[in-house]
Tab-separated table of C-alpha atoms in Angstrom:
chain	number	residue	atom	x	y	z
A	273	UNK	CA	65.193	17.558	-85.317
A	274	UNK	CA	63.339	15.190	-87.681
A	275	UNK	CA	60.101	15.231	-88.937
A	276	UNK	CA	59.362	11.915	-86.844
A	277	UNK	CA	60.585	13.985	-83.615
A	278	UNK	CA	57.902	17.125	-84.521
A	279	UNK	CA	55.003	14.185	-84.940
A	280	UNK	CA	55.598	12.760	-81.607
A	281	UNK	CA	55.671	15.896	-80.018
A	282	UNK	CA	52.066	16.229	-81.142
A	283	UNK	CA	51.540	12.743	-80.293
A	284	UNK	CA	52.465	13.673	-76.740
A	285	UNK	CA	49.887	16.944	-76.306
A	286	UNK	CA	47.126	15.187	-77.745
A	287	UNK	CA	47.399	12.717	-75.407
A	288	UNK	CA	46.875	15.043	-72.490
A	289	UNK	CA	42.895	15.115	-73.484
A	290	UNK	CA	42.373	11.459	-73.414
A	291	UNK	CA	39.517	11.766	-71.354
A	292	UNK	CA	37.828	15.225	-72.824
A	293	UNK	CA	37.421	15.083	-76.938
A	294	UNK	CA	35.694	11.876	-77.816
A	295	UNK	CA	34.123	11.066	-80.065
A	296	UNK	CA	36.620	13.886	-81.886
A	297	UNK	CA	40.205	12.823	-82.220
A	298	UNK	CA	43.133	13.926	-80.171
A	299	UNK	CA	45.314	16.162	-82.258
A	300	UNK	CA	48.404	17.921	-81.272
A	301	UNK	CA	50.247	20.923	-83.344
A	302	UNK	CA	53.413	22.113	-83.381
A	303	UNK	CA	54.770	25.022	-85.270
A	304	UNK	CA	58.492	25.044	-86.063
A	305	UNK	CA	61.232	27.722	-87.569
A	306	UNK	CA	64.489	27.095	-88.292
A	307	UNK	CA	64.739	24.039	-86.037
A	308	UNK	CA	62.710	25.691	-82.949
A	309	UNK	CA	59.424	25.451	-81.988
A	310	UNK	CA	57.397	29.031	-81.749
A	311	UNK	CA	54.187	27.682	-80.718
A	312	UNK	CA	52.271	24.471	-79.826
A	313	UNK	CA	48.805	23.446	-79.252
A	314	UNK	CA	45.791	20.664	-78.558
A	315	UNK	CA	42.484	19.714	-78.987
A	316	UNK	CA	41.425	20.076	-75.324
A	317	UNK	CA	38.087	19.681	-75.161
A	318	UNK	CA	35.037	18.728	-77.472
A	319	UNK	CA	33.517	21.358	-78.966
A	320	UNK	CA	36.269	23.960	-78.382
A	321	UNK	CA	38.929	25.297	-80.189
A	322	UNK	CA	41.302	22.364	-82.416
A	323	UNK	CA	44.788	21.873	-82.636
A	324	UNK	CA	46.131	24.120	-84.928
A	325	UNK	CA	44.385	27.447	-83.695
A	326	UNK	CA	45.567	26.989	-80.475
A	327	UNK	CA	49.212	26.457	-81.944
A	328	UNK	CA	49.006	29.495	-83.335
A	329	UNK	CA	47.301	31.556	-80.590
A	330	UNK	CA	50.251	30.594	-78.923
A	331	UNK	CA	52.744	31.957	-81.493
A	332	UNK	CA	51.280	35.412	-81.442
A	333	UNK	CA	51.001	35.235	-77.295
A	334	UNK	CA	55.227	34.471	-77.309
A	335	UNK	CA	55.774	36.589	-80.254
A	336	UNK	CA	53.108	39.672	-80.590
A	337	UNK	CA	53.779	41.721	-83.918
A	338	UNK	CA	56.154	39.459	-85.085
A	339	UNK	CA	53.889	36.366	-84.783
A	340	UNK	CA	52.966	37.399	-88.892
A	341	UNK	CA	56.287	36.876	-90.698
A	342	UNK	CA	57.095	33.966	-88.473
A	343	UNK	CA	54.595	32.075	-89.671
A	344	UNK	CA	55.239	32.415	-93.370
A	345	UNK	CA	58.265	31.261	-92.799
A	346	UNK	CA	56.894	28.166	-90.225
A	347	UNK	CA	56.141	24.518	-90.819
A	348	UNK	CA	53.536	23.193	-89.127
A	349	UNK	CA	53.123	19.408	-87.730
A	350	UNK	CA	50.085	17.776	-86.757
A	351	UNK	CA	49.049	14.307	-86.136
A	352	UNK	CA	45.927	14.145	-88.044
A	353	UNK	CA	45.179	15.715	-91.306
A	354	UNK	CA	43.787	19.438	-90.387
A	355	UNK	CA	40.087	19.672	-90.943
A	356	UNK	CA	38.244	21.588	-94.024
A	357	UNK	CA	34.439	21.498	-92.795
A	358	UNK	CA	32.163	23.535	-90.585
A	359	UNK	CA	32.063	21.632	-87.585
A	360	UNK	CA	31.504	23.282	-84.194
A	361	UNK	CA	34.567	25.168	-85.199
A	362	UNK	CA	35.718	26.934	-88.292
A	363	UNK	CA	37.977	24.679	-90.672
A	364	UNK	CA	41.897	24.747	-89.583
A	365	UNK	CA	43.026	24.114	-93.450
A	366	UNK	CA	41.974	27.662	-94.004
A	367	UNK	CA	43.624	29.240	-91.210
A	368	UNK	CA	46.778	27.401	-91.868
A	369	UNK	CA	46.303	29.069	-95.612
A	370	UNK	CA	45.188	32.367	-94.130
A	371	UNK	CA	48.643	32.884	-92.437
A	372	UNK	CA	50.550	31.319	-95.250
A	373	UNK	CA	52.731	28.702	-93.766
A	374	UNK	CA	55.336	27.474	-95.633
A	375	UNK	CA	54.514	23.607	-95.052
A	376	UNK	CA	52.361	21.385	-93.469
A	377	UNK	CA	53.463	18.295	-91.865
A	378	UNK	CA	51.072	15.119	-91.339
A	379	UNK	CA	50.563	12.083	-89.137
A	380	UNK	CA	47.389	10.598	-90.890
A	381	UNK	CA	45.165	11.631	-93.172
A	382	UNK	CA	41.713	11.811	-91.953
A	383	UNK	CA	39.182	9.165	-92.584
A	384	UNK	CA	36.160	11.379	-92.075
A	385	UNK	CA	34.041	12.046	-95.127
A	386	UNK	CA	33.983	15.477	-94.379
A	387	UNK	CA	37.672	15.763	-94.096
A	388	UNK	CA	39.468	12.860	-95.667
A	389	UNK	CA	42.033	14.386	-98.282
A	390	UNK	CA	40.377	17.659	-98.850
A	391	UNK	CA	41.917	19.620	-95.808
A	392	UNK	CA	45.469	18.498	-97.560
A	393	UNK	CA	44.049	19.462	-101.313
A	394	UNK	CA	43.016	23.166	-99.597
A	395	UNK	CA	46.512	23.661	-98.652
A	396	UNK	CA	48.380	22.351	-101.593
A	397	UNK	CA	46.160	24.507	-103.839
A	398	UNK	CA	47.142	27.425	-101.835
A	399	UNK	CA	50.931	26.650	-102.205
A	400	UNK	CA	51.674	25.204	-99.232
A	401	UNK	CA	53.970	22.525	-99.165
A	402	UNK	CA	52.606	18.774	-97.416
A	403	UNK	CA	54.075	15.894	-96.829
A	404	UNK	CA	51.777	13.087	-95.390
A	405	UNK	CA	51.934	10.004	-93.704
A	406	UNK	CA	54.770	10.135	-91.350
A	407	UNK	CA	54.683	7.883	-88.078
A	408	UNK	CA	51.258	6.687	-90.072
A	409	UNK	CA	51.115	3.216	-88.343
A	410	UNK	CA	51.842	4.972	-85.192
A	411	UNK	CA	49.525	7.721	-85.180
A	412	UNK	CA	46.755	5.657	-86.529
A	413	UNK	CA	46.953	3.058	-83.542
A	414	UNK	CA	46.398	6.399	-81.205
A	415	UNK	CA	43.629	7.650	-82.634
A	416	UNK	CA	42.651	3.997	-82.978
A	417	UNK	CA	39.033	4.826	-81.135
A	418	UNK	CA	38.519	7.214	-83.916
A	419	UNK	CA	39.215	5.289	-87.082
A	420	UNK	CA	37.332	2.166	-86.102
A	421	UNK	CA	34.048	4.784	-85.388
A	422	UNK	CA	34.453	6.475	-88.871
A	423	UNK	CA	35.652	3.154	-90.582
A	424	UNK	CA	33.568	0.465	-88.808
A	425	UNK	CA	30.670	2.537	-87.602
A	426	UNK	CA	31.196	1.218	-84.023
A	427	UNK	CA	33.081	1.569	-81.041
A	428	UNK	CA	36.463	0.991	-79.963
A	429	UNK	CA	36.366	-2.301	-78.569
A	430	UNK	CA	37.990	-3.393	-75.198
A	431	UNK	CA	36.905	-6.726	-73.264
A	432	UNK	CA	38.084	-6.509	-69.998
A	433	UNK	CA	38.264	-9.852	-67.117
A	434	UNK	CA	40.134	-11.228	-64.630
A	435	UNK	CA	41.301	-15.425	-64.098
A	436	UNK	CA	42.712	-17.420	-61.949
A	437	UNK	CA	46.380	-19.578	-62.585
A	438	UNK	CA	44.067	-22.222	-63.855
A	439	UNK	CA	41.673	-20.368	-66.172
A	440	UNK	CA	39.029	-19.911	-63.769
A	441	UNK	CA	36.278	-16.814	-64.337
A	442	UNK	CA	33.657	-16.486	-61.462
A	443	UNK	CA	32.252	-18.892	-59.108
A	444	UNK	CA	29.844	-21.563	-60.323
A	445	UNK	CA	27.455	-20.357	-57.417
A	446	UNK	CA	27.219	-16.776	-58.714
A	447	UNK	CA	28.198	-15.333	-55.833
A	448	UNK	CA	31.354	-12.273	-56.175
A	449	UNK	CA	34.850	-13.270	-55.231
A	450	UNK	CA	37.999	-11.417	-56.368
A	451	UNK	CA	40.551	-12.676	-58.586
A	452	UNK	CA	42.874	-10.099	-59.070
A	453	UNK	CA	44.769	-7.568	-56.688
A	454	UNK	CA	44.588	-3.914	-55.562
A	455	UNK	CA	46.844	-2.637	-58.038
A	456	UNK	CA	44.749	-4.162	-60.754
A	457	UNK	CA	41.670	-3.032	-59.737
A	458	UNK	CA	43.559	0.808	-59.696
A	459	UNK	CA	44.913	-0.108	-63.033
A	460	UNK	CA	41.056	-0.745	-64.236
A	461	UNK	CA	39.678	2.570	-62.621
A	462	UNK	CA	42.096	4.604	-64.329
A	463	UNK	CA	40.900	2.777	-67.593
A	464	UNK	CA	37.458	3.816	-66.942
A	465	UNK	CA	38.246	7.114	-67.112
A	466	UNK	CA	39.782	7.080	-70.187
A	467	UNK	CA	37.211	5.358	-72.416
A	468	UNK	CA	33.607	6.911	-72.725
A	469	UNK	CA	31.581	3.551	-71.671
A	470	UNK	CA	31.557	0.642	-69.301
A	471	UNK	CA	29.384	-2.285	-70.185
A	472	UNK	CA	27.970	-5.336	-67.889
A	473	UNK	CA	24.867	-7.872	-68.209
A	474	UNK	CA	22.598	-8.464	-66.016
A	475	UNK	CA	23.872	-10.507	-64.108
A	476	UNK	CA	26.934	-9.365	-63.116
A	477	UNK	CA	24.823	-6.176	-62.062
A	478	UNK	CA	22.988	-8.084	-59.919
A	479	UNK	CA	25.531	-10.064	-58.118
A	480	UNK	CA	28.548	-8.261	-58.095
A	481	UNK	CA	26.174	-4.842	-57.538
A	482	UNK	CA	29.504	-2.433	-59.838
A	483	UNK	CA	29.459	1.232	-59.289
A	484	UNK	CA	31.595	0.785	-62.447
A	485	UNK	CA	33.367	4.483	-61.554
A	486	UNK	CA	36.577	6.161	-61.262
A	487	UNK	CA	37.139	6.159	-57.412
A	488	UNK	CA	40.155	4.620	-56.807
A	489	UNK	CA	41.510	7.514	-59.607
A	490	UNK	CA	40.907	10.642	-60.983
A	491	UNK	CA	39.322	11.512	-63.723
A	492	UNK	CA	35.663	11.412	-65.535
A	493	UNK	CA	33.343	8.895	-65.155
A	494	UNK	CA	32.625	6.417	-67.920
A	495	UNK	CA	28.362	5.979	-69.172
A	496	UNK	CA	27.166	2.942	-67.613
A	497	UNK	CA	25.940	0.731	-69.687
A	498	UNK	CA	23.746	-2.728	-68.750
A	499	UNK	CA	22.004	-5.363	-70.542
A	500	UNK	CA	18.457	-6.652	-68.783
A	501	UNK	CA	16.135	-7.302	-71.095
A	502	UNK	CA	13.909	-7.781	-68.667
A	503	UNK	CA	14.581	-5.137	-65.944
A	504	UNK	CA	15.477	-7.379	-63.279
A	505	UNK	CA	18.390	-5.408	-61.812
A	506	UNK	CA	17.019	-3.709	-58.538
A	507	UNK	CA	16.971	-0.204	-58.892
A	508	UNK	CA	18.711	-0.117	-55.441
A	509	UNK	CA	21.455	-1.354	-56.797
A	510	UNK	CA	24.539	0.766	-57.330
A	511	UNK	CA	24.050	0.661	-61.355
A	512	UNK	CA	21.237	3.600	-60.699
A	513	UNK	CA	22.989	6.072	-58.401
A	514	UNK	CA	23.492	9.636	-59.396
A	515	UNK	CA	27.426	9.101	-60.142
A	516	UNK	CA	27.142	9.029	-64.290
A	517	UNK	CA	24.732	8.419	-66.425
A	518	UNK	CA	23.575	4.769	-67.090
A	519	UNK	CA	21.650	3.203	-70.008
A	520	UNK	CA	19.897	0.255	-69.716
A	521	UNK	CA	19.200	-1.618	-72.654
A	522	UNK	CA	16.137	-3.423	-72.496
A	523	UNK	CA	12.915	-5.183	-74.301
A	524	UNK	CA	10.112	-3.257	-72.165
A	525	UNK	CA	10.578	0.410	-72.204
A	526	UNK	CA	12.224	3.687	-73.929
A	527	UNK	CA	12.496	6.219	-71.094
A	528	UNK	CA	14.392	9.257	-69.333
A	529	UNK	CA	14.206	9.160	-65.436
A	530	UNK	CA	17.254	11.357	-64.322
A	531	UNK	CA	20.185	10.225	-65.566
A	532	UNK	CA	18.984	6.606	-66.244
A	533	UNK	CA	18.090	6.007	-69.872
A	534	UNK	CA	15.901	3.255	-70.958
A	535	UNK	CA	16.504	2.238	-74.775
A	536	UNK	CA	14.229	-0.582	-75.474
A	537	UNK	CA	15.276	-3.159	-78.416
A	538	UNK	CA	14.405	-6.236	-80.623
A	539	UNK	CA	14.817	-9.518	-79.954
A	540	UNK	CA	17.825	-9.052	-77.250
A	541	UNK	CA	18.505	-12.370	-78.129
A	542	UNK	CA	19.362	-12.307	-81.764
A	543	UNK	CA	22.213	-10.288	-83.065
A	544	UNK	CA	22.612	-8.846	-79.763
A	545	UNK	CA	26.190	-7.749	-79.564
A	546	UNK	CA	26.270	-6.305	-82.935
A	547	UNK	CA	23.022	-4.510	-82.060
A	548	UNK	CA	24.600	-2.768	-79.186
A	549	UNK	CA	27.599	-1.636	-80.891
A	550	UNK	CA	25.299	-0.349	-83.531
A	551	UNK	CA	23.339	1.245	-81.016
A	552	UNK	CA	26.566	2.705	-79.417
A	553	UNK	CA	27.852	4.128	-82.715
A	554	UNK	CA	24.312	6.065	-83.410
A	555	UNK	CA	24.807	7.530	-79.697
A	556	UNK	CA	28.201	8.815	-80.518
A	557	UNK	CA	29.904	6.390	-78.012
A	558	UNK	CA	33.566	5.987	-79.267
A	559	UNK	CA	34.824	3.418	-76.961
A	560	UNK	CA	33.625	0.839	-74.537
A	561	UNK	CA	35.217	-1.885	-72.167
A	562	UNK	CA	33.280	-4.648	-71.913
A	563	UNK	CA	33.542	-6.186	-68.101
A	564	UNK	CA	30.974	-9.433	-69.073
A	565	UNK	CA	29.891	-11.565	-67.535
A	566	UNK	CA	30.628	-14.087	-69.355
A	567	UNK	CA	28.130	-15.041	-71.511
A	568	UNK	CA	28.296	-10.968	-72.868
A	569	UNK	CA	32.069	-11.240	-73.273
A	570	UNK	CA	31.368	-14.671	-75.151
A	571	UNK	CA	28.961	-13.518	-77.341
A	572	UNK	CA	31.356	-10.339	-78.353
A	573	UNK	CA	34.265	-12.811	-79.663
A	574	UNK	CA	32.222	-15.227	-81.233
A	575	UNK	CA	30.853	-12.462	-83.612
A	576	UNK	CA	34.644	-10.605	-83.849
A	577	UNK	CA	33.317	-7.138	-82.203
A	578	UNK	CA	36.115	-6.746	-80.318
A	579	UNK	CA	39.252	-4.853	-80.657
A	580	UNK	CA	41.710	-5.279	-77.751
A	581	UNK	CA	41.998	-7.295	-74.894
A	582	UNK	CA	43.072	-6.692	-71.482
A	583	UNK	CA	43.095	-9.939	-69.154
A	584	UNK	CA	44.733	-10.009	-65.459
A	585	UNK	CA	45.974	-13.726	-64.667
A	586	UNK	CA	45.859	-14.007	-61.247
A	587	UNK	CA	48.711	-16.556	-59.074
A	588	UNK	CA	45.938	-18.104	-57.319
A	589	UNK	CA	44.170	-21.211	-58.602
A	590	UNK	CA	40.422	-22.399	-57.835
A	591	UNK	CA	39.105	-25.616	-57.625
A	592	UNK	CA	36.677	-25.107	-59.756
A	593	UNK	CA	34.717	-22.052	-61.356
A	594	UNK	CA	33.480	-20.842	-64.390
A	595	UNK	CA	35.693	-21.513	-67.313
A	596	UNK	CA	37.143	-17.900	-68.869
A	597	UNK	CA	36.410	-16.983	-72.386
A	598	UNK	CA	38.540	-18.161	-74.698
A	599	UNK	CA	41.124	-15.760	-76.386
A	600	UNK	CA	42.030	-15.530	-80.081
A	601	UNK	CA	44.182	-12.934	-80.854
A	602	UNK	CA	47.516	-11.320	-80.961
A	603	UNK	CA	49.631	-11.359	-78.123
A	604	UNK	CA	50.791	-7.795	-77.854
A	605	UNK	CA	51.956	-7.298	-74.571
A	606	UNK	CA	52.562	-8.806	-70.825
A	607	UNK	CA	53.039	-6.912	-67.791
A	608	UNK	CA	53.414	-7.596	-63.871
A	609	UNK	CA	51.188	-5.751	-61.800
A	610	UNK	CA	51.429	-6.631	-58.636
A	611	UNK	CA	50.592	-10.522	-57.963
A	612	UNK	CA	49.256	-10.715	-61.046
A	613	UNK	CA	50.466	-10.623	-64.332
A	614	UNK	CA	48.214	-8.879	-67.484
A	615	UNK	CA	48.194	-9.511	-71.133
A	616	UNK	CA	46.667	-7.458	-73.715
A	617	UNK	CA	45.637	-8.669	-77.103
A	618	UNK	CA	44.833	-7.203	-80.237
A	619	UNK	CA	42.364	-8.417	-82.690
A	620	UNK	CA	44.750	-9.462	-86.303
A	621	UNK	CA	41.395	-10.692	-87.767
A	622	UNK	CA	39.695	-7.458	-89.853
């Protein structure tokens, strides 16, 4: 099989902890002899073990006393470049060097100060053999949560709405009527779960009262996050139930009560959005989808803090509304759900 085959495959494990490693990367290992794979492994959960150790914890499991020799003789492939700091967990470049593998196989290098080249320069000064940047493009767009935290110091940026056939947002009245279908609204549950925030205004707090959870799917909760710089949004409201933790981002008051956080700020109404992602970044927050209303949404792609995307056009029309935000971006992809069709875009503008 090809190197390109071997990368995917760790493409594919990483991706089964989606919803567990942020604001770490996902990072899959496999370790291959002679054409066959003798052990493979994942990043699972934050804080636990990485890739590689788990790769080979599983080589000794299938092979026992043999596990040794196998794995000077073994190349190893991993998405991401293997780490060569003290984290939470030991570095994997020296583990990799303490069993003497033959080569070392990379994805991306890693962008991380702490990281960034010096996990490859540990094992090429041990004799190892590494080759780098294979699939980069690819394996850079899935850990793309990652890189824009390191590189941008923000979040992962994903603007989320629904419109009508004739570009219709919400109702001029204010008062909540749906746009798109039940599929969609599935679709948009199971994103939750895989990004670590939601964020609304307050307005759409108020009159659309969100739980902004994963019930219609299965998975983790997303932080709730709301804008009301004046606390206006009735703490009866849905926002403030014990289902995930919510901050509320505010000009009054820095408090704790339960699982709601108060984190007062500045003049809310300058700089706001790049304030917030600021904010998010210091908090550790590596992605967030940002539901509006409008005016939030607006004020996100008139500054260019925004990464991707994800509109549902709905076959209905309106006779009138609220105008939707206005798009500038790359078309990446359409697809039919249901009665409605959605396109994602991708911010080309860096």
């Amino acid at each position: 099989m090809s190197d390109e085959f071997y990368i995917k495959r760790c493409l594919d494990l990483a991706a089964l902890a989606l919803e567990n490693v942020s604001p770490n990367p996902m990072v899959g290992c496999v370790i291959v002899v002679d054409g066959k794979i003798i052990g493979e492994g994942y990043h699972q959960e934050y804080g636990k073990s990485h890739a590689e150790p788990n790769a080979i914890n599983a080589v000794f499991d299938s092979y026992g006393n043999e596990a040794e020799n196998l794995l000077k003789q073994a190349t190893a492939y991993v998405n991401l470049e293997p780490c060569a700091h003290f984290g939470k967990t030991p570095p994997c470049a020296d583990l990799l060097v303490k069993h003497q593998l033959k080569k070392v196989i990379i994805g991306n290098r890693d962008p991380f100060s702490g990281v960034d080249g010096k996990g490859i320069e540990k094992l090429r000064n041990a004799g190892i053999e590494v080759v780098s940047g294979i699939l980069d493009d690819e394996c850079r767009y899935f850990n793309r949560r990652f890189f824009t935290r390191i590189q941008k110091q923000r979040p992962y940026i994903i603007l989320k709405w629904a419109e009508t056939a004739n570009g219709y947002f919400a109702t001029k009245d204010g008062h909540q009527k749906w746009i798109s279908g039940a599929l969609a609204k599935r679709l948009a549950h199971q994103w939750r779960g895989e990004e670590d925030a939601m964020l609304i205004g307050k307005q759409t707090a108020i009159m659309d009262n969100p739980q902004l959870t994963v019930r219609e799917w299965t998975g983790k909760n997303p932080i709730r996050l709301v804008i009301d710089k004046n606390l206006q949004v009735p703490v009866t409201n849905h926002i403030f139930n014990a289902a995930a933790k919510t901050i509320i981002f505010n000009e009054i008051k820095t408090d704790v009560v339960a699982n709601i956080h108060y984190i007062q700020m500045e003049d809310m109404h300058f700089y706001l959005a790049q304030k917030i992602a600021f904010q998010l970044y210091l908090m550790d927050i590596q992605s967030v989808i940002i539901e509006g209303g409008a005016n939030i949404l607006n004020q996100f792609l008139s500054t260019n803090l925004w990464d991707e995307a994800r509109i549902f056009t709905s076959s209905t029309s309106w006779s009138d509304g609220v105008s939707s935000p206005s798009i500038n971006g790359n078309l990446q992809e359409t697809v039919q759900i249901g009665n409605d069709k959605l396109s994602i875009y991708l911010n080309d503008i860096k």
